[in-house]
Short mmCIF file of C-alpha atoms in Angstrom, two decimals:
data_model
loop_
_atom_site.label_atom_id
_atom_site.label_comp_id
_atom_site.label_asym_id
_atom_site.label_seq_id
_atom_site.Cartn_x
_atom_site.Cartn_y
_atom_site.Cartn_z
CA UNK A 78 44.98 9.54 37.40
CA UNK A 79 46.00 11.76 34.43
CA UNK A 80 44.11 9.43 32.26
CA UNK A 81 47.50 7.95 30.58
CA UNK A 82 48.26 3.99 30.09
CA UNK A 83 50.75 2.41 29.88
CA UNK A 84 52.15 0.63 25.76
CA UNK A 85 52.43 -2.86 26.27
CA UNK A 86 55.78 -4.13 24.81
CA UNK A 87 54.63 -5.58 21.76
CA UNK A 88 52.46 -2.38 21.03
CA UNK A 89 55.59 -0.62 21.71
CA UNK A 90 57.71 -1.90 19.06
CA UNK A 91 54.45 -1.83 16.67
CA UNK A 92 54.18 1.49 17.36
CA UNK A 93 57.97 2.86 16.74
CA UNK A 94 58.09 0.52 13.52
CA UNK A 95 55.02 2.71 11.88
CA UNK A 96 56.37 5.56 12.64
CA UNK A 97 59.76 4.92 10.93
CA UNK A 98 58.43 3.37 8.01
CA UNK A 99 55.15 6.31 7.58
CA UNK A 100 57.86 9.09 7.52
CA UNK A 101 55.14 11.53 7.36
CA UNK A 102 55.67 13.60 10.31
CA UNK A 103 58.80 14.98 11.61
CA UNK A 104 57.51 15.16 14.93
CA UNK A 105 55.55 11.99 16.32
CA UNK A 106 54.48 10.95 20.03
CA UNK A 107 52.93 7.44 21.11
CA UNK A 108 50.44 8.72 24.04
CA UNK A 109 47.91 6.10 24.63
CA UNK A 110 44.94 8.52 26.19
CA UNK A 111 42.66 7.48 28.01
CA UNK A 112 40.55 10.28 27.34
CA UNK A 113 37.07 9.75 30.14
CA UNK A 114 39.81 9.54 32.95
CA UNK A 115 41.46 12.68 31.85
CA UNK A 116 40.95 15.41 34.15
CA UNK A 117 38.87 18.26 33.13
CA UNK A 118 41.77 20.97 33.76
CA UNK A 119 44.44 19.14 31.71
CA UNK A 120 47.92 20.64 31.13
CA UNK A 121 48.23 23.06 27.82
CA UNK A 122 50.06 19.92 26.34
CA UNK A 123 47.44 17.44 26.27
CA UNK A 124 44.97 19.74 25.75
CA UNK A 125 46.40 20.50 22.61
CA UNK A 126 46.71 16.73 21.88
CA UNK A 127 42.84 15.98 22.35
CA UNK A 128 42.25 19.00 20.42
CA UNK A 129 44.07 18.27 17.64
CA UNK A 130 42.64 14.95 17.54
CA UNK A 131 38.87 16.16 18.10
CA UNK A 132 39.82 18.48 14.66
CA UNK A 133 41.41 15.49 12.96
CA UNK A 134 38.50 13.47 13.58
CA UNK A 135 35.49 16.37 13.01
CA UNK A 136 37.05 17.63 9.41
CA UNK A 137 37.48 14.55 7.78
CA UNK A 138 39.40 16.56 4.87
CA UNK A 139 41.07 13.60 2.79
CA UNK A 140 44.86 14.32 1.74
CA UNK A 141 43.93 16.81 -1.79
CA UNK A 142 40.87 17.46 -0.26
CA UNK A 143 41.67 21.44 -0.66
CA UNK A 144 43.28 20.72 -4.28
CA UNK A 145 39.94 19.77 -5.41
CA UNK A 146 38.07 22.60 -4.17
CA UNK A 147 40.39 24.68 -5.74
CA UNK A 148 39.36 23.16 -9.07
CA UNK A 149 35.80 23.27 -7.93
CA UNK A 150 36.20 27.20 -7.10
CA UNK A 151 35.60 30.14 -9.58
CA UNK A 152 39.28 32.04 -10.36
CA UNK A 153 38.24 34.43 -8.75
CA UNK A 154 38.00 32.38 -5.13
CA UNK A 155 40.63 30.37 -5.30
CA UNK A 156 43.39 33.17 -3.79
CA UNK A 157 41.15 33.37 -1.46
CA UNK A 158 40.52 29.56 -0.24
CA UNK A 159 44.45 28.92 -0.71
CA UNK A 160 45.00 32.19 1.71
CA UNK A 161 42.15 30.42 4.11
CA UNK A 162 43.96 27.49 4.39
CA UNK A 163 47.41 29.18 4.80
CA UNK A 164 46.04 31.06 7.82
CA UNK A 165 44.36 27.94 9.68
CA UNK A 166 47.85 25.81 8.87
CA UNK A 167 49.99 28.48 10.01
CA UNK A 168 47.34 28.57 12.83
CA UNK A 169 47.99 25.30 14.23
CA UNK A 170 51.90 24.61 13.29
CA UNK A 171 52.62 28.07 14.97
CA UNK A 172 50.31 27.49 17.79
CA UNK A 173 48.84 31.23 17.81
CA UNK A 174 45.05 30.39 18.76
CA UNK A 175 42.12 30.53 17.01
CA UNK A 176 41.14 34.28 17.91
CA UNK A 177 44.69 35.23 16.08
CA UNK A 178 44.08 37.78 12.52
CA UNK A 179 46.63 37.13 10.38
CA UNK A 180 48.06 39.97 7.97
CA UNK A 181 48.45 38.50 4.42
CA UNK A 182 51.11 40.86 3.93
CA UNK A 183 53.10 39.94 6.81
CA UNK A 184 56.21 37.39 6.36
CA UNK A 185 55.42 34.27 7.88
CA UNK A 186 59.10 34.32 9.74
CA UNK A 187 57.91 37.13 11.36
CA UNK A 188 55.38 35.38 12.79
CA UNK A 189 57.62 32.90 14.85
CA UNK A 190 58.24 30.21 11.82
CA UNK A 191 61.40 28.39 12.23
CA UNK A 192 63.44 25.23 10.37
CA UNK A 193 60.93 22.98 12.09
CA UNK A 194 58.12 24.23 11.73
CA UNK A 195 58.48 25.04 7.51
CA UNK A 196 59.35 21.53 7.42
CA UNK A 197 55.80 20.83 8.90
CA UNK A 198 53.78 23.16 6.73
CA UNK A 199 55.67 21.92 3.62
CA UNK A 200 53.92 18.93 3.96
CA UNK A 201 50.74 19.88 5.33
CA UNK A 202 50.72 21.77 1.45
CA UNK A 203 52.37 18.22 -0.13
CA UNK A 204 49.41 16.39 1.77
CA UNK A 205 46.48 19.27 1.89
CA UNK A 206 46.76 20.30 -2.03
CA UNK A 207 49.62 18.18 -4.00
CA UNK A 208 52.53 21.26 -4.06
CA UNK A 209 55.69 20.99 -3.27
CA UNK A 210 57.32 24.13 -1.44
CA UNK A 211 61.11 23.86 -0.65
CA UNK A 212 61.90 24.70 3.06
CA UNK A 213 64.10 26.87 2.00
CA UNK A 214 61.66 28.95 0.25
CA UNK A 215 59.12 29.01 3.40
CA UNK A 216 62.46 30.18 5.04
CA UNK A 217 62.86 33.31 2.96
CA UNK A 218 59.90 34.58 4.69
CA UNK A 219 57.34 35.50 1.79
CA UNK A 220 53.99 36.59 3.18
CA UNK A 221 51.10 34.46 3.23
CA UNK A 222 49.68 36.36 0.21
CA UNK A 223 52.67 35.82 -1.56
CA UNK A 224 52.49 32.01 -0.64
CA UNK A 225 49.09 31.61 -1.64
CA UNK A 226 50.09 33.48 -5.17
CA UNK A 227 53.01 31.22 -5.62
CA UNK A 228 50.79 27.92 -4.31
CA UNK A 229 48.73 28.78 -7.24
CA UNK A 230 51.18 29.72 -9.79
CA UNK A 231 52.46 25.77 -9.05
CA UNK A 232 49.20 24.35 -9.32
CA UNK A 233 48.75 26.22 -13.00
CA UNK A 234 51.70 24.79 -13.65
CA UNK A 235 50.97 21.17 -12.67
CA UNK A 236 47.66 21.52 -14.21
CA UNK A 237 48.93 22.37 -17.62
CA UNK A 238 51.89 19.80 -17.39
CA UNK A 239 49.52 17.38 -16.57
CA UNK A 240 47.32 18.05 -19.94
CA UNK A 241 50.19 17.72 -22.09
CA UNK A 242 51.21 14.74 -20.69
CA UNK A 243 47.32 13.73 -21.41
CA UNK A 244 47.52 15.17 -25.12
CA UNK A 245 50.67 13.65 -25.56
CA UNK A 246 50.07 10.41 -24.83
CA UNK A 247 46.83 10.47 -26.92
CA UNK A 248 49.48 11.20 -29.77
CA UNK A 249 51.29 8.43 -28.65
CA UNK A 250 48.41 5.94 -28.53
CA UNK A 251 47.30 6.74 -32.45
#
């Protein structure tokens, strides 16, 4: 009546074996939906689920999707689009609603982000634009401006490792 099925057996253990072996989420659910029998006042929890979902499905943002943007973007824009995307991950992982105006100066611990939950945005940044942020270091509480500085401070870095990797290898290759 809720609109849920049931996992067959077999779909079960299919299930619970991609999970282990993805090991990209450190919090997973198997909730076969069956979304036209869902009722249209649904609890806060699968709401949430079929909204997520609906967003998954409508951005169709690639993993480095917001790395190359960056790249695409003029200097000056790119604090900008990294604190954009800060806000709308911190959005979701910390479940504060849409209407919610974040303060870039304001520590992200502050705003209700525990052990968990830095372990979810530090790959949501591994996945969304290729940087790797300790837990520990979300942990310390730096503000999303001084995130976004730091995201791009790595992604400088990477960049120029990257070309001189590139040059040397064309030294290499002579």
């Amino acid at each position: 009546a809720m609109g849920l099925a049931m996992i067959a057996p077999d779909d079960g253990v299919r299930m619970l074996r991609d999970v282990i072996y993805s090991g990209q989420r450190p919090q997973l659910a198997a909730v076969p939906l069956v979304r036209s029998r869902m009722p249209k006042d649904v609890p806060p929890f699968f709401s949430e689920i079929v909204l997520a979902e609906t967003d998954r499905k409508s951005s169709g943002a690639a993993p480095g999707d917001v790395r190359r943007r960056l790249i695409e973007e003029s200097p000056d824009g790119r604090a900008a689009l990294v604190t954009e995307y800060l806000a709308a991950q911190l959005t979701r992982i910390l479940a504060l609603g849409s209407t919610h105006k974040f303060d870039p100066r304001r520590s992200i611990v502050e705003l209700g982000m525990d052990s968990l939950m830095a372990m979810e945005l530090r790959n949501r940044l591994l996945t969304g634009m290729d940087v790797r942020i300790s837990v520990t270091d979300l942990l310390e509480g730096p503000s999303t401006q001084e995130l976004s500085m730091r995201i791009l401070e790595l992604i400088a870095l990477q960049d120029e490792g990257a070309a001189l990797n590139d040059s040397n290898r064309d030294v290499v290759k002579l």
